[in-house]
Amino acid sequence: MEEEGLSKVPNLQIARLKFLCTTPEYDSKQKDQAKEQLMRNIEEATICREMKWEIDSKVFDRMKAVNDTEMKRLSDALEDAEKNRGESEVRDIMLEKAEYLSKIGDKEASLTALRQTYDKTMALGQKMDIIFHLIRIAIRDFKTTATSFLDTISTFTSYELMDYKQFVTYTVVASMISLERVDLKNKVVNGSEILEVLHEIPKIKNFLNSLYYCNYDLFFVALGDVEQTMKFDRYVQPHYRFYVNEMKIRVYKQLLQSYKSLTLQYMANAFGVSTEYIDKELSRLIAAGRLNCKINKVMGFVETNRSDSKNHQYQAIVKHGDALLNRMQKLSRIINV
């Protein structure tokens, strides 16, 4: 199905390999393999990147000569098209030049060229292609949510961005931190599109199932696997610490909401950790206001403080109602004057 997607310009695989090569914690053997793949991609696409590696002057000069020759050819072709051909031919050459600038990593020049090409484009489909190209160049600014992933998973064909397994991985990971339990079951756990490929991603499958089916002793192991995967993913790496912490809070809440009180030893056994670890974790989160419970150190148990959501909603309505009435009174005085 991947041939149905748009052309892989720019090639985001190169950006991923560059990220792995510049990640200090990445395994040295795998980093060497990533460097080899990156150099092969660089030579194939004639791209020059600042990787703080020793520069091979012969390779650099050869790539620069190829780039200069191709840019001159495109500039001459564009000049000829503007003088002797029609608008569509000019537009095609402009797009070809913009795509080449994108291939060689000249981001600013390619963005300018793409916007100029967009202004010359009339067909809606061609305009959409340019917009998608702009999105791929600025992918780090492309914020997505679990809802947007789920809404597009049945029609996903953007293989120039990522393969389908990676898309499903992002969908599951984003959904687990954001969806309520009922929605998680309907849209993810029982989602037909996700189930089609989830068996091919065992770490993500174990992570999802350990949370939903309350296999808490497996959850921390699965979370550790996902954490390592996120650390070496250039899109989510800046957020992996936040994600891990929020998932811990979610699973603690899920267990605590089933009980009025339970012992620290029970929680430790459930998660397969020591009582000291659970005590430290809960104390940190309670102090930060992230968990509604308290620890009885003498008796060694945790007592939950369930918030009365209906009472909270009632108080909020009264508060906002008073504010609205005050505003209406002020407005009526102004109108009367």
Coordinates of C-alpha atoms in Angstrom, one line a residue:
M1 CA 0.0 0.0 0.0
E2 CA 2.9 2.3 0.5
E3 CA 3.0 3.3 -3.2
E4 CA -0.3 5.1 -2.6
G5 CA 1.4 7.7 -0.4
L6 CA 3.2 10.9 -1.6
S7 CA 6.9 10.9 -2.6
K8 CA 9.3 10.8 0.3
V9 CA 10.6 14.4 -0.1
P10 CA 12.1 15.3 2.2
N11 CA 13.2 11.9 3.3
L12 CA 12.4 11.8 7.0
Q13 CA 14.4 8.6 7.4
I14 CA 17.5 10.7 7.2
A15 CA 16.3 13.0 10.0
R16 CA 15.6 9.9 12.2
L17 CA 19.1 8.5 11.5
K18 CA 20.7 11.9 12.3
F19 CA 18.8 12.0 15.6
L20 CA 20.0 8.5 16.6
C21 CA 23.6 9.4 15.7
T22 CA 23.4 12.5 18.0
T23 CA 21.8 10.7 21.0
P24 CA 24.5 10.0 23.6
E25 CA 22.6 7.1 25.2
Y26 CA 22.1 5.2 22.0
D27 CA 23.9 1.8 21.8
S28 CA 27.4 2.3 20.2
K29 CA 27.0 -0.7 17.8
Q30 CA 23.6 0.5 16.6
K31 CA 24.9 4.0 16.4
D32 CA 27.6 2.8 14.0
Q33 CA 24.9 1.1 11.9
A34 CA 22.8 4.3 11.9
K35 CA 25.8 6.3 10.8
E36 CA 26.5 3.9 8.0
Q37 CA 22.9 4.1 6.8
L38 CA 22.9 7.9 7.2
M39 CA 26.1 8.2 5.0
R40 CA 24.6 5.9 2.4
N41 CA 21.4 8.1 2.3
I42 CA 23.5 11.3 2.2
E43 CA 25.5 10.1 -0.8
E44 CA 22.4 8.7 -2.5
A45 CA 20.5 12.0 -2.0
T46 CA 23.7 14.2 -2.2
I47 CA 22.9 15.9 1.1
C48 CA 25.5 17.6 3.2
R49 CA 24.7 17.6 7.0
E50 CA 26.7 19.1 9.9
M51 CA 27.2 16.1 12.1
K52 CA 30.4 17.2 13.7
W53 CA 32.2 14.3 11.9
E54 CA 35.5 14.5 10.1
I55 CA 34.7 15.8 6.6
D56 CA 35.9 13.7 3.7
S57 CA 36.8 16.5 1.3
K58 CA 36.6 14.4 -1.8
V59 CA 33.1 13.2 -1.0
F60 CA 32.1 16.8 0.0
D61 CA 33.5 18.3 -3.2
R62 CA 31.8 15.6 -5.3
M63 CA 28.4 16.2 -3.7
K64 CA 28.8 20.0 -3.9
A65 CA 29.6 19.7 -7.6
V66 CA 26.5 17.6 -8.2
N67 CA 24.3 20.1 -6.3
D68 CA 25.8 23.1 -8.2
T69 CA 25.3 21.3 -11.5
E70 CA 21.7 20.4 -10.8
M71 CA 20.8 23.9 -9.4
K72 CA 22.2 25.5 -12.5
R73 CA 20.2 23.1 -14.7
L74 CA 17.0 24.0 -12.8
S75 CA 17.7 27.7 -12.9
D76 CA 18.3 27.6 -16.7
A77 CA 15.2 25.5 -17.2
L78 CA 13.1 27.9 -15.2
E79 CA 14.5 30.9 -17.1
D80 CA 13.7 29.2 -20.4
A81 CA 10.2 28.3 -19.3
E82 CA 9.4 31.9 -18.2
K83 CA 10.5 33.2 -21.6
N84 CA 9.3 30.5 -24.0
R85 CA 6.6 28.4 -22.3
G86 CA 3.3 28.6 -20.5
E87 CA 2.3 29.0 -16.9
S88 CA 1.9 25.3 -16.2
E89 CA 5.5 24.5 -17.4
V90 CA 6.9 27.3 -15.3
R91 CA 5.0 25.9 -12.3
D92 CA 6.4 22.4 -12.9
I93 CA 10.0 23.6 -13.0
M94 CA 9.4 25.7 -9.9
L95 CA 8.1 22.6 -8.0
E96 CA 11.0 20.5 -9.2
K97 CA 13.5 23.1 -7.9
A98 CA 11.6 23.4 -4.6
E99 CA 11.7 19.6 -4.2
Y100 CA 15.4 19.5 -5.0
L101 CA 16.2 22.2 -2.4
S102 CA 14.2 20.1 0.1
K103 CA 16.2 17.0 -0.8
I104 CA 19.5 18.7 -0.2
G105 CA 18.4 20.0 3.2
D106 CA 18.2 23.8 2.3
K107 CA 15.1 24.3 4.5
E108 CA 14.7 28.1 4.2
A109 CA 15.2 28.1 0.4
S110 CA 12.9 25.2 -0.1
L111 CA 10.1 26.8 2.0
T112 CA 10.4 30.0 0.0
A113 CA 10.4 28.1 -3.3
L114 CA 7.3 26.0 -2.2
R115 CA 5.4 29.1 -1.2
Q116 CA 6.2 30.7 -4.6
T117 CA 5.1 27.5 -6.3
Y118 CA 1.9 27.5 -4.3
D119 CA 1.0 31.0 -5.5
K120 CA 1.4 29.8 -9.1
T121 CA -0.8 26.7 -8.6
M122 CA -4.4 26.7 -9.5
A123 CA -5.5 23.0 -9.1
L124 CA -6.8 22.2 -5.6
G125 CA -5.1 18.7 -5.6
Q126 CA -1.7 20.2 -6.5
K127 CA -2.1 22.9 -3.8
M128 CA -2.8 20.1 -1.2
D129 CA 0.4 18.3 -2.3
I130 CA 2.4 21.4 -1.6
I131 CA 0.7 21.9 1.8
F132 CA 1.6 18.3 2.8
H133 CA 5.2 18.9 1.6
L134 CA 5.3 22.0 3.9
I135 CA 4.0 19.9 6.8
R136 CA 6.7 17.3 6.3
I137 CA 9.4 19.9 6.3
A138 CA 8.1 21.4 9.6
I139 CA 7.0 18.1 11.1
R140 CA 8.3 19.0 14.6
D141 CA 5.7 21.7 14.8
F142 CA 2.9 19.4 13.7
K143 CA 1.1 18.7 17.1
T144 CA -1.2 15.8 17.1
T145 CA -3.6 14.4 19.6
A146 CA -5.0 10.9 20.2
T147 CA -8.3 12.1 18.6
S148 CA -6.7 13.2 15.4
F149 CA -4.8 9.9 15.1
L150 CA -7.9 7.8 15.7
D151 CA -9.9 9.9 13.3
T152 CA -7.4 9.2 10.5
I153 CA -6.2 5.7 11.2
S154 CA -8.8 4.1 8.9
T155 CA -7.7 6.2 5.9
F156 CA -4.0 6.6 6.7
T157 CA -1.8 6.7 3.5
S158 CA 0.9 9.2 4.5
Y159 CA 3.7 6.7 4.2
E160 CA 6.1 9.5 3.4
L161 CA 5.8 10.5 7.1
M162 CA 6.0 7.1 8.7
D163 CA 5.0 3.5 8.1
Y164 CA 1.6 2.1 9.4
K165 CA 3.1 0.3 12.3
Q166 CA 4.7 3.4 13.6
F167 CA 1.5 5.3 13.1
V168 CA -0.4 2.7 15.2
T169 CA 2.3 2.9 17.8
Y170 CA 1.8 6.7 18.2
T171 CA -1.9 6.2 18.2
V172 CA -1.9 3.7 21.0
V173 CA 0.7 5.6 23.1
A174 CA -1.2 8.9 22.7
S175 CA -4.6 7.2 23.5
M176 CA -3.4 5.5 26.6
I177 CA -2.5 8.8 28.3
S178 CA -5.5 10.7 27.2
L179 CA -8.6 8.5 26.7
E180 CA -11.1 7.4 29.4
R181 CA -11.2 3.7 30.0
V182 CA -14.5 3.2 28.1
D183 CA -13.2 5.1 25.0
L184 CA -9.8 3.3 25.3
K185 CA -11.7 -0.1 25.0
N186 CA -13.9 0.9 22.2
K187 CA -11.4 2.8 20.1
V188 CA -8.1 1.1 20.8
V189 CA -8.4 -2.2 22.6
N190 CA -11.2 -3.3 20.3
G191 CA -10.3 -1.1 17.4
S192 CA -10.2 -3.2 14.2
E193 CA -7.5 -1.1 12.4
I194 CA -5.2 -1.3 15.5
L195 CA -5.8 -5.0 16.1
E196 CA -4.7 -5.7 12.5
V197 CA -1.1 -4.8 13.3
L198 CA -0.9 -4.7 17.1
H199 CA 0.4 -8.3 17.1
E200 CA 3.4 -7.1 15.1
I201 CA 4.3 -4.6 17.9
P202 CA 4.6 -6.8 21.0
K203 CA 6.0 -4.2 23.3
I204 CA 3.1 -1.8 22.6
K205 CA 0.6 -4.7 22.8
N206 CA 1.9 -5.7 26.2
F207 CA 1.8 -2.1 27.4
L208 CA -1.8 -1.5 26.3
N209 CA -3.1 -4.9 27.7
S210 CA -1.3 -4.5 31.0
L211 CA -3.0 -1.2 31.7
Y212 CA -6.5 -2.1 30.4
Y213 CA -6.7 -5.7 31.9
C214 CA -5.1 -4.5 35.2
N215 CA -2.0 -6.7 34.9
Y216 CA -0.1 -4.4 37.2
D217 CA 2.8 -6.7 37.7
L218 CA 3.5 -6.5 33.9
F219 CA 2.8 -2.8 33.6
F220 CA 6.1 -1.4 34.9
V221 CA 8.1 -3.9 32.7
A222 CA 6.1 -2.8 29.7
L223 CA 6.4 0.9 30.6
G224 CA 10.1 0.5 30.8
D225 CA 10.2 -1.0 27.3
V226 CA 8.1 1.9 26.0
E227 CA 10.3 4.4 27.8
Q228 CA 13.4 3.0 26.0
T229 CA 11.7 3.2 22.7
M230 CA 10.6 6.8 23.3
K231 CA 14.1 7.9 24.3
F232 CA 15.3 7.1 20.8
D233 CA 12.4 8.5 18.9
R234 CA 13.1 12.0 17.7
Y235 CA 9.5 13.1 17.9
V236 CA 8.6 12.0 21.4
Q237 CA 12.1 12.0 23.1
P238 CA 11.7 15.5 24.6
H239 CA 8.5 14.3 26.3
Y240 CA 9.3 10.8 27.5
R241 CA 9.9 11.7 31.1
F242 CA 6.6 13.5 31.3
Y243 CA 4.8 10.6 29.6
V244 CA 6.3 8.0 32.0
N245 CA 5.3 10.0 35.1
E246 CA 1.8 10.6 33.8
M247 CA 1.3 6.9 33.0
K248 CA 2.4 6.0 36.5
I249 CA -0.1 8.4 38.0
R250 CA -2.8 6.9 35.7
V251 CA -2.1 3.3 36.8
Y252 CA -1.9 4.3 40.5
K253 CA -5.3 6.0 40.2
Q254 CA -6.8 3.0 38.4
L255 CA -5.8 0.7 41.2
L256 CA -6.7 3.1 44.1
Q257 CA -10.2 3.9 42.8
S258 CA -11.2 0.3 43.3
Y259 CA -10.6 0.4 47.1
K260 CA -11.4 2.6 50.0
S261 CA -8.1 1.5 51.6
L262 CA -5.3 -1.0 50.9
T263 CA -1.9 -1.8 52.3
L264 CA 1.4 -0.6 51.0
Q265 CA 2.4 -4.3 50.8
Y266 CA -0.5 -5.1 48.6
M267 CA 0.3 -2.3 46.2
A268 CA 4.0 -3.3 46.1
N269 CA 3.0 -6.9 45.3
A270 CA 0.6 -5.8 42.7
F271 CA 3.2 -3.8 40.8
G272 CA 6.1 -6.2 41.5
V273 CA 8.1 -3.6 43.4
S274 CA 9.3 -3.0 47.0
T275 CA 7.1 -1.3 49.6
E276 CA 9.8 1.4 49.9
Y277 CA 9.5 2.3 46.3
I278 CA 5.7 2.5 46.5
D279 CA 5.9 4.6 49.6
K280 CA 8.3 7.0 48.0
E281 CA 6.3 7.3 44.8
L282 CA 3.0 7.8 46.5
S283 CA 4.5 10.4 48.9
R284 CA 5.9 12.4 46.0
L285 CA 2.6 12.4 44.1
I286 CA 0.4 13.1 47.1
A287 CA 2.6 16.1 48.0
A288 CA 2.3 17.3 44.5
G289 CA -1.5 17.0 44.6
R290 CA -1.6 14.4 41.9
L291 CA -3.2 11.6 44.0
N292 CA -6.2 11.9 46.3
C293 CA -5.1 9.6 49.1
K294 CA -3.1 9.6 52.3
I295 CA -0.6 7.2 53.8
N296 CA -0.9 5.8 57.3
K297 CA 2.7 5.0 58.1
V298 CA 1.9 3.4 61.5
M299 CA -0.6 1.0 60.1
G300 CA 1.1 0.7 56.7
F301 CA -1.9 1.3 54.5
V302 CA -3.2 3.8 52.0
E303 CA -6.6 5.5 52.4
T304 CA -8.2 7.0 49.3
N305 CA -10.0 10.3 49.4
R306 CA -12.5 10.1 46.6
S307 CA -13.5 13.6 45.5
D308 CA -17.2 14.2 45.3
S309 CA -17.5 15.2 41.7
K310 CA -21.2 16.1 41.9
N311 CA -20.6 18.4 44.9
H312 CA -17.7 20.0 43.0
Q313 CA -19.9 20.6 39.9
Y314 CA -22.6 22.1 42.1
Q315 CA -20.2 24.5 43.8
A316 CA -18.8 25.5 40.3
I317 CA -22.3 26.2 39.0
V318 CA -23.1 28.4 42.1
K319 CA -19.9 30.3 41.7
H320 CA -20.3 30.9 38.0
G321 CA -24.0 31.7 38.5
D322 CA -23.2 34.4 41.1
A323 CA -20.6 35.9 38.7
L324 CA -23.2 36.0 35.9
L325 CA -25.8 37.6 38.1
N326 CA -23.4 40.3 39.2
R327 CA -22.6 41.1 35.5
M328 CA -26.2 41.3 34.6
Q329 CA -26.9 43.7 37.5
K330 CA -24.1 45.9 36.4
L331 CA -25.3 45.8 32.8
S332 CA -28.9 46.7 33.8
R333 CA -27.7 49.7 35.8
I334 CA -25.8 51.0 32.7
I335 CA -28.9 50.5 30.5
N336 CA -31.1 52.3 33.0
V337 CA -28.8 55.2 33.1

